[in-house]
Short mmCIF file of N, CA and C in Angstrom, two decimals:
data_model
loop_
_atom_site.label_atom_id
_atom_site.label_comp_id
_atom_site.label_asym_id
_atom_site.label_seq_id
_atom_site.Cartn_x
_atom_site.Cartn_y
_atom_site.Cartn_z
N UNK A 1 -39.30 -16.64 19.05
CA UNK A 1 -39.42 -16.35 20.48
C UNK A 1 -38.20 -16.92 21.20
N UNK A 2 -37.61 -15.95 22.18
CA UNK A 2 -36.58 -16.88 22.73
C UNK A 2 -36.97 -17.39 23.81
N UNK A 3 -36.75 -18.53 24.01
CA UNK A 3 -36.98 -19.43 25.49
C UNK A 3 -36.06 -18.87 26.75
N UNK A 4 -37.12 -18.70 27.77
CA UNK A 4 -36.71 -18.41 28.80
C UNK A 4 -35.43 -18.85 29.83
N UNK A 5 -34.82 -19.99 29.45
CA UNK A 5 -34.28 -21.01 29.73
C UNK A 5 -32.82 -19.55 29.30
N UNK A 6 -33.07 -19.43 28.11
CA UNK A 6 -32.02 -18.71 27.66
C UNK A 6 -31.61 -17.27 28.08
N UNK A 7 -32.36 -16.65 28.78
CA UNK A 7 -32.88 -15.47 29.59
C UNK A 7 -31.99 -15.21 30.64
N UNK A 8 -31.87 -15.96 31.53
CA UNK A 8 -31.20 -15.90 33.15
C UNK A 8 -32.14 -15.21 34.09
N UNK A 9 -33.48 -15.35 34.40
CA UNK A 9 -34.32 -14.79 35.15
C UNK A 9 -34.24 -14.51 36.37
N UNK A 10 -33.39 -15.65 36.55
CA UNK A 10 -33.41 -16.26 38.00
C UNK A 10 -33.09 -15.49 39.05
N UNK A 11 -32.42 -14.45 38.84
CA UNK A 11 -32.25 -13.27 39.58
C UNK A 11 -33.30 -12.20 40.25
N UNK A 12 -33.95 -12.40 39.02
CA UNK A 12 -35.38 -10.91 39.03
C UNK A 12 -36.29 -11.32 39.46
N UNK A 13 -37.42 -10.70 40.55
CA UNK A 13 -38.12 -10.67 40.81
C UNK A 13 -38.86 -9.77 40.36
N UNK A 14 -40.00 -9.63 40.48
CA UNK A 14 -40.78 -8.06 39.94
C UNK A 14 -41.73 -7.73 40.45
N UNK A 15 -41.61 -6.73 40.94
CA UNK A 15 -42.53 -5.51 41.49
C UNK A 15 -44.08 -5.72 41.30
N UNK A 16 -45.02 -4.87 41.69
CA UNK A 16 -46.30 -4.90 41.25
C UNK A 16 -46.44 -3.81 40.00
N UNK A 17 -45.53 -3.13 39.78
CA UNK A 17 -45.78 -1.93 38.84
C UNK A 17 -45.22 -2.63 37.61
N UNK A 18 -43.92 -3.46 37.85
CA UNK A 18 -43.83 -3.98 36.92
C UNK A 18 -44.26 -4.90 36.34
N UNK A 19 -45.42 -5.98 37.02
CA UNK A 19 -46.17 -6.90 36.36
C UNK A 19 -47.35 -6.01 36.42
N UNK A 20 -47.86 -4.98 36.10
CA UNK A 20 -48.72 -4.34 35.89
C UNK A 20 -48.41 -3.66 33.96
N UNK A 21 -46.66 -3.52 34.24
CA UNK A 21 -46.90 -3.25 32.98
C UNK A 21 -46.11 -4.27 31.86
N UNK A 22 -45.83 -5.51 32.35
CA UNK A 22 -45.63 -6.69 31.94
C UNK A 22 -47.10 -7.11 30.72
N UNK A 23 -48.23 -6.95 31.64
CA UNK A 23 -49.73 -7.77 31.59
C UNK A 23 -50.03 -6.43 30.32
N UNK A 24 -49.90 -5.31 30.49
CA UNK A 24 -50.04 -4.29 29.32
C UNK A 24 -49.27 -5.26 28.13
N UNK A 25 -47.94 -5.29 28.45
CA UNK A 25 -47.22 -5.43 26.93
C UNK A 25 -47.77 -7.12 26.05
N UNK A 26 -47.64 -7.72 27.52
CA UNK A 26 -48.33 -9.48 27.06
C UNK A 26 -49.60 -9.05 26.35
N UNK A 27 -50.35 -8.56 26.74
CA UNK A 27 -51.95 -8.49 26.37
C UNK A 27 -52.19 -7.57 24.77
N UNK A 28 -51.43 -6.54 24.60
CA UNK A 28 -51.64 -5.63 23.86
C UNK A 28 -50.12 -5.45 22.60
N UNK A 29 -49.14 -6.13 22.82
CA UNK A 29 -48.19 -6.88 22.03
C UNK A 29 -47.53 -5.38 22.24
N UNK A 30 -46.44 -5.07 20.96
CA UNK A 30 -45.51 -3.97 21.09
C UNK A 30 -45.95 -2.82 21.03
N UNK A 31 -45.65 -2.09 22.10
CA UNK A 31 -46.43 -0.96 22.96
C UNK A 31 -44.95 0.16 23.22
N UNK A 32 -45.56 1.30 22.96
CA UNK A 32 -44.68 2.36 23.55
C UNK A 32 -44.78 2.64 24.88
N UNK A 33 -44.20 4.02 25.33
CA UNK A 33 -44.43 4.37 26.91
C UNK A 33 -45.85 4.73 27.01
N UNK A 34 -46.31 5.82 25.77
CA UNK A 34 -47.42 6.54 25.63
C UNK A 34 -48.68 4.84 25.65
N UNK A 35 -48.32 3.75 25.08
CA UNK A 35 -49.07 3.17 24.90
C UNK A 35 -49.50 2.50 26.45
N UNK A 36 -48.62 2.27 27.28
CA UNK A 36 -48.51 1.36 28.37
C UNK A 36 -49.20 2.46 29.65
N UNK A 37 -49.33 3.65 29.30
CA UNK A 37 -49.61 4.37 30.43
C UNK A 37 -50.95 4.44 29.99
N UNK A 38 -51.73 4.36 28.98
CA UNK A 38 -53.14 4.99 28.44
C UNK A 38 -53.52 3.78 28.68
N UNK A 39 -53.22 2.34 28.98
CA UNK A 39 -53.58 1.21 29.02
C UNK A 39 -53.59 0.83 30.87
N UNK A 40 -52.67 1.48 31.33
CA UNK A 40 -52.84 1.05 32.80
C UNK A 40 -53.91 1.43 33.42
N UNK A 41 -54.41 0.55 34.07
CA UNK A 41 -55.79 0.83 35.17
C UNK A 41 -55.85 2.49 35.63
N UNK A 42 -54.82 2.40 36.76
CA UNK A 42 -54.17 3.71 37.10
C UNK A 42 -53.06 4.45 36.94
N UNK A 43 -53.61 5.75 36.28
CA UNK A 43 -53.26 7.02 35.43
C UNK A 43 -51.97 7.23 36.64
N UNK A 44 -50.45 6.58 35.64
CA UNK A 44 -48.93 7.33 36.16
C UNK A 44 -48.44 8.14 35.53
N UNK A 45 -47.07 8.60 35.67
CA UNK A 45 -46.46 9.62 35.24
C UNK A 45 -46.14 9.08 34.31
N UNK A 46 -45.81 9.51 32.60
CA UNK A 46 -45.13 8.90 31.97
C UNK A 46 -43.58 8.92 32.08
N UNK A 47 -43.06 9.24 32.85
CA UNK A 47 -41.65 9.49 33.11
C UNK A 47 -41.33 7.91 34.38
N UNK A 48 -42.34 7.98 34.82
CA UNK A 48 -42.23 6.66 35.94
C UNK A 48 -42.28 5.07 35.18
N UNK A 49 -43.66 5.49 34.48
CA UNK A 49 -43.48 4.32 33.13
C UNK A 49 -42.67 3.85 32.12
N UNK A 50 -41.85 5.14 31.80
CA UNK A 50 -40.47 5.00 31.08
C UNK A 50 -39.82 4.26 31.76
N UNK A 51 -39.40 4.48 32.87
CA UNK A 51 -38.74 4.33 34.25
C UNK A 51 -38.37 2.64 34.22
N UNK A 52 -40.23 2.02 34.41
CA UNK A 52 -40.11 0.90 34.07
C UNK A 52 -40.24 -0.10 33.44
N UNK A 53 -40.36 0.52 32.42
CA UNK A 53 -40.12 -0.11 30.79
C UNK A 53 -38.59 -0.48 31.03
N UNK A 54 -37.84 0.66 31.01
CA UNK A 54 -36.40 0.21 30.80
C UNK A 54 -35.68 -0.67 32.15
N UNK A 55 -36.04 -0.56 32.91
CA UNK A 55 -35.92 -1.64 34.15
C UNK A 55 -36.21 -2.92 33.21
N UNK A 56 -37.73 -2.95 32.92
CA UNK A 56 -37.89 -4.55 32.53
C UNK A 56 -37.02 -4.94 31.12
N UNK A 57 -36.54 -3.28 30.28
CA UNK A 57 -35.53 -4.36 29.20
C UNK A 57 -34.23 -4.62 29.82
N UNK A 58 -33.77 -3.78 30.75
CA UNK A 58 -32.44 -4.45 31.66
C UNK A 58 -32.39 -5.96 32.21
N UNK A 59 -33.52 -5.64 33.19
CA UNK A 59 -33.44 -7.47 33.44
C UNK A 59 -33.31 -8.51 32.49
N UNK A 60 -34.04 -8.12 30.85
CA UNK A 60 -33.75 -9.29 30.00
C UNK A 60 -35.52 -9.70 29.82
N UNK A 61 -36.62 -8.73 30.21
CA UNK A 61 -37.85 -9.58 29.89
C UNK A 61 -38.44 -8.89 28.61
N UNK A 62 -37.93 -7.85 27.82
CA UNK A 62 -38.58 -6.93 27.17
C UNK A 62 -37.12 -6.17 25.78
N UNK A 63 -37.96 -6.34 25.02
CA UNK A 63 -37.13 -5.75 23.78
C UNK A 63 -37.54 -4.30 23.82
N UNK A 64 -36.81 -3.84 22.53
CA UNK A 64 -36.93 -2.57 22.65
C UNK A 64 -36.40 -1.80 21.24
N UNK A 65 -36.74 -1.26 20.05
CA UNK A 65 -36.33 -0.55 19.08
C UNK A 65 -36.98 0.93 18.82
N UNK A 66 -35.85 1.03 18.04
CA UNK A 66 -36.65 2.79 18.22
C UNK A 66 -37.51 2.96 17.01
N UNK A 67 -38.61 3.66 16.91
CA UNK A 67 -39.63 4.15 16.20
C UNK A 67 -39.61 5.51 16.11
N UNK A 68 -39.50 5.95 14.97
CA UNK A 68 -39.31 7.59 15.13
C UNK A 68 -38.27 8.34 16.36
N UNK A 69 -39.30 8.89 17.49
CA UNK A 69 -38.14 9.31 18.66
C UNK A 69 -38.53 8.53 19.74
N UNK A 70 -39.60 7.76 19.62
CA UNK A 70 -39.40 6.72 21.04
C UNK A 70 -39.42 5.12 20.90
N UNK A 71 -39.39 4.71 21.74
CA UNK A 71 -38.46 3.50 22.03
C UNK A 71 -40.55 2.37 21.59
N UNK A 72 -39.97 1.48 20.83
CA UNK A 72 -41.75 0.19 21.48
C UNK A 72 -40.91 -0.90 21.77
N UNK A 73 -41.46 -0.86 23.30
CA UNK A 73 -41.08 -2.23 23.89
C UNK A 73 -42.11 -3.39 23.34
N UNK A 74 -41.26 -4.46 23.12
CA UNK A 74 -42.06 -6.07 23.11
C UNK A 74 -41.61 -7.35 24.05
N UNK A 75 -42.23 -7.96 24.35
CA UNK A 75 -41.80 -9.08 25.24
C UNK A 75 -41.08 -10.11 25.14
N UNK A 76 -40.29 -10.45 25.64
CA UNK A 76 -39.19 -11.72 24.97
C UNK A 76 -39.77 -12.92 25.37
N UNK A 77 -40.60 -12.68 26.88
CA UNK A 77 -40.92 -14.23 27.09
C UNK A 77 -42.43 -13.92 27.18
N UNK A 78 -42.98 -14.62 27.08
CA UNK A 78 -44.90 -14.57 26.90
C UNK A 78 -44.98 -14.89 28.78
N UNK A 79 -46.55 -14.45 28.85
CA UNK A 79 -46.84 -14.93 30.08
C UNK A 79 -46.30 -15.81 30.73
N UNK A 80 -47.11 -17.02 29.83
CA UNK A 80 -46.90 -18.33 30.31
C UNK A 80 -45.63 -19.09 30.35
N UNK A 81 -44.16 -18.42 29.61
CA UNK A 81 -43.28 -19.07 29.68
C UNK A 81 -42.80 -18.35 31.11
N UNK A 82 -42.95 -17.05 31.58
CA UNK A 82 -42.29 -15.88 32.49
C UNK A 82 -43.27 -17.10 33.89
N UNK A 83 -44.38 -17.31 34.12
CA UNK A 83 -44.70 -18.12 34.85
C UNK A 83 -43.84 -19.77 34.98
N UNK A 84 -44.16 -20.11 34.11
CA UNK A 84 -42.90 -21.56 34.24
C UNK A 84 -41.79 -21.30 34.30
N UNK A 85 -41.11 -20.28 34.23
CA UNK A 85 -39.65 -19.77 34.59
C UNK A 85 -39.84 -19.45 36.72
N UNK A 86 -40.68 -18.86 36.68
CA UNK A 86 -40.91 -17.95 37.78
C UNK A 86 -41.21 -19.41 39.10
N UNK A 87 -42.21 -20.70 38.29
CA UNK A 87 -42.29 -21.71 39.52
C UNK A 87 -41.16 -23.28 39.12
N UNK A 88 -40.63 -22.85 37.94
CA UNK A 88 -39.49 -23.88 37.82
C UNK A 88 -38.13 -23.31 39.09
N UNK A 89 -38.00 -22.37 38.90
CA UNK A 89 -37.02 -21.20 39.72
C UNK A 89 -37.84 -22.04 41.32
N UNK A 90 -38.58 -21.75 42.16
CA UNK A 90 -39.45 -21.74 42.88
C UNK A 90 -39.26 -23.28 43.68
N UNK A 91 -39.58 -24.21 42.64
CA UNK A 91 -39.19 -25.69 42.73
C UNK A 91 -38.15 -25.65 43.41
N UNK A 92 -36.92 -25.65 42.26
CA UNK A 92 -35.72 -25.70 42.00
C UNK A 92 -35.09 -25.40 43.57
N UNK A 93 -35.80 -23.86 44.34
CA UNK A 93 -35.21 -23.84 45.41
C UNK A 93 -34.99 -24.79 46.47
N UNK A 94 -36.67 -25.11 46.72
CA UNK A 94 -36.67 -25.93 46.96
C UNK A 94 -36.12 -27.77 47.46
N UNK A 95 -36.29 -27.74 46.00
CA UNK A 95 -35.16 -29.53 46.04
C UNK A 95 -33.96 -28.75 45.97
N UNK A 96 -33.02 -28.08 46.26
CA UNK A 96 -31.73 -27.77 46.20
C UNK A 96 -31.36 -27.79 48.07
N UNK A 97 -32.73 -27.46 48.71
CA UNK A 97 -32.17 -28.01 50.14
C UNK A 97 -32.08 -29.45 50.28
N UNK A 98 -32.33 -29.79 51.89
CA UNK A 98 -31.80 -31.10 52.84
C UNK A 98 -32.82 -31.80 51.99
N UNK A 99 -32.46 -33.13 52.47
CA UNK A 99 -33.90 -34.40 51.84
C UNK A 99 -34.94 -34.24 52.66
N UNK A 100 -34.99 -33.89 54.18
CA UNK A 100 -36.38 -33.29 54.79
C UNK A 100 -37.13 -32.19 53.94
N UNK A 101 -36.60 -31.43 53.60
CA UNK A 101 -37.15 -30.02 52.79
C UNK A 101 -37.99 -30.35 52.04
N UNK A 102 -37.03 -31.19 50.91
CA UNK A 102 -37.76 -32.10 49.53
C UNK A 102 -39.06 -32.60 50.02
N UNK A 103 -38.84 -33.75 50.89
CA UNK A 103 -40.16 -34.24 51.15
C UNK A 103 -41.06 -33.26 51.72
N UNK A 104 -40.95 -32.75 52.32
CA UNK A 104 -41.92 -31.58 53.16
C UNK A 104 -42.76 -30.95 51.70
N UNK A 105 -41.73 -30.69 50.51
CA UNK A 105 -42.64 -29.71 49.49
C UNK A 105 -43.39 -30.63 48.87
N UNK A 106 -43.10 -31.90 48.44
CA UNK A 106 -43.95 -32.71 47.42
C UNK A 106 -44.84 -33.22 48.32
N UNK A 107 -44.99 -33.72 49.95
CA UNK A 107 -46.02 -33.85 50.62
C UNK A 107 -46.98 -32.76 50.51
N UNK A 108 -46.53 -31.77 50.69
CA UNK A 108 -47.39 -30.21 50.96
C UNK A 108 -48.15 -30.05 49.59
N UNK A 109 -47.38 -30.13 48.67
CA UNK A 109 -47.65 -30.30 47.01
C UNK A 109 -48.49 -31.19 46.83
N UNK A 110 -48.62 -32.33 47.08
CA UNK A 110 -49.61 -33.25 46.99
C UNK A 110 -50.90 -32.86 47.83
N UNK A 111 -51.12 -32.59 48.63
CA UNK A 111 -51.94 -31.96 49.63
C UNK A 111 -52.62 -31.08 49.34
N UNK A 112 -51.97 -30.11 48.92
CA UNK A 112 -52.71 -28.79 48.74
C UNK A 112 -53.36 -29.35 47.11
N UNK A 113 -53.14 -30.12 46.43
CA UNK A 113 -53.31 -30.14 45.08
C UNK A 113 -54.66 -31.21 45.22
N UNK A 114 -54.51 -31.87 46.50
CA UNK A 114 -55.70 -32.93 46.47
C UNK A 114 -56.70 -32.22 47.08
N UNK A 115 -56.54 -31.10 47.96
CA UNK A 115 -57.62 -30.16 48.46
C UNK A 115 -58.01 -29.37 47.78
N UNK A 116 -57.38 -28.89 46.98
CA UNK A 116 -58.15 -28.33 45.64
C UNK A 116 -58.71 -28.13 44.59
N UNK A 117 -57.92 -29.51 44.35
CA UNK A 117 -58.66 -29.96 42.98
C UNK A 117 -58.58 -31.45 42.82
N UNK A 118 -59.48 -32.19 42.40
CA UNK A 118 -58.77 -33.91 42.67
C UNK A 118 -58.88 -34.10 41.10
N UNK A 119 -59.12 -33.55 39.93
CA UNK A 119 -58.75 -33.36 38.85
C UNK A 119 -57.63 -33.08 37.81
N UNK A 120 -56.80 -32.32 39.08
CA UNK A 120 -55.74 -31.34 38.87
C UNK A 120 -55.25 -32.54 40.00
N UNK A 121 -55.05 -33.10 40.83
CA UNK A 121 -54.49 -34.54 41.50
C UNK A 121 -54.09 -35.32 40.68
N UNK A 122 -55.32 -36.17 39.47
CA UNK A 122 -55.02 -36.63 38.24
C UNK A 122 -53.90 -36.41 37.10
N UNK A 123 -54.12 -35.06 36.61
CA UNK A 123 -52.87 -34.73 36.31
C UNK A 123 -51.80 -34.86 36.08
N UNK A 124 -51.34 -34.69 37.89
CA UNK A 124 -50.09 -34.35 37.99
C UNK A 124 -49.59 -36.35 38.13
N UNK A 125 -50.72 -36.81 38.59
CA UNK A 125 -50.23 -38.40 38.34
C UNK A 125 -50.21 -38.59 36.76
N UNK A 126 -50.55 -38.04 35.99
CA UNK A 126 -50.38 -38.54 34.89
C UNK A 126 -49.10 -37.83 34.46
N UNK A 127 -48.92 -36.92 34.84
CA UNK A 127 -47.42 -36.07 34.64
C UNK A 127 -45.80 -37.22 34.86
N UNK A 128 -46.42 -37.61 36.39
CA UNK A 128 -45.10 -38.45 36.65
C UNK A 128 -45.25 -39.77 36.34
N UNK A 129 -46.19 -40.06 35.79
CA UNK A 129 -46.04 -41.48 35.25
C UNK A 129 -45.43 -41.36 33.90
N UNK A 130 -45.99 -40.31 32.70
CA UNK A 130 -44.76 -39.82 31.78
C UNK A 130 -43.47 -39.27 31.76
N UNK A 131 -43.13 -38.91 32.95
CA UNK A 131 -41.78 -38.37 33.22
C UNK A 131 -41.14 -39.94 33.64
N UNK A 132 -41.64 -40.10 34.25
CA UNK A 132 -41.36 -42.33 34.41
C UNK A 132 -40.60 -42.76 33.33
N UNK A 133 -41.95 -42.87 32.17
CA UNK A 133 -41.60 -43.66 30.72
C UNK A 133 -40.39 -42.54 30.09
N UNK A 134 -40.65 -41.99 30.10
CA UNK A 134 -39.32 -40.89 29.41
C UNK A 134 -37.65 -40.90 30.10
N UNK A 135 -37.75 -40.91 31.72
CA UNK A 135 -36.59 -41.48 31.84
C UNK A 135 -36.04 -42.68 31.85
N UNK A 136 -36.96 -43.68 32.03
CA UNK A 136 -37.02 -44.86 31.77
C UNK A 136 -36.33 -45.13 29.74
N UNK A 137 -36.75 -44.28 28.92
CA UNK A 137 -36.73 -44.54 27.79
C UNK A 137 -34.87 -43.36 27.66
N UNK A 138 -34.61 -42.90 28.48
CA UNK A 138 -33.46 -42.25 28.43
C UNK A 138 -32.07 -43.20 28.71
N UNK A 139 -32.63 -44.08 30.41
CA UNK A 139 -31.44 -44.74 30.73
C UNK A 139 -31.23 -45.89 29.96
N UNK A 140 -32.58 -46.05 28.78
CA UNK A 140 -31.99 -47.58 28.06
C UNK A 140 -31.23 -47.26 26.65
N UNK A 141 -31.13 -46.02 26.26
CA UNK A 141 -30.29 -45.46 25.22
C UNK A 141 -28.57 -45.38 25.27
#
């Protein structure tokens, strides 16, 4: 699998048609056009689905070899890495503004995370107390 890291995502955003047929290829593994349209909720053109199949292997999220005369796309990054790409990106904007900004998101971040879950509060304290020991165990090397 290649890591997303290695990808360059950071550019792409995606559509609803195209995480419609993202969630086809994640869910149901290497899929043709014929496969991704008989699988979508709602019945498209297969010429539109082609359409954006090859959109998503341009951006870099989707492979592609040929089988007889058509193409089966497969996914390069799984759900869950295309999500941690999608809110690492997200972050990232984020702390890249002023030091007001910063604080504004990890206050808001803390907040919304203690109103929703105080489990998922836990967590993320246990997150930065290991990110602690780990840089801590970096600057004494």
């Amino acid at each position: 699998m290649i890591k997303s890291s290695s990808i360059g995502l950071r550019q792409f955003t995606l559509g609803p048609l195209e995480i419609q047929v993202m969630e086809v290829v994640w869910n149901h593994g290497e899929s043709s056009v014929r496969d991704v349209v008989e699988k979508l909720d709602n019945r498209l053109a297969y010429t539109t689905v082609m359409t954006t199949l090859d959109r998503l292997f341009k951006k870099g999220l989707l492979d592609r070899c040929k089988a007889e005369r058509a193409f089966v796309y497969s996914a390069r990054l799984s759900s869950e890495e295309w999500e941690r790409q999608r809110a690492g990106d997200l972050v990232a904007g984020f702390l890249a503004g002023p030091q007001p900004a910063r604080e504004l998101l990890l206050s808001s971040l803390v907040d919304a995370v203690g109103h929703h879950d105080a489990m998922l509060l836990d967590a993320l304290e246990e997150k930065i107390r290991r990110k602690r020991q780990e840089l801590a165990k970096g600057s004494k090397e």
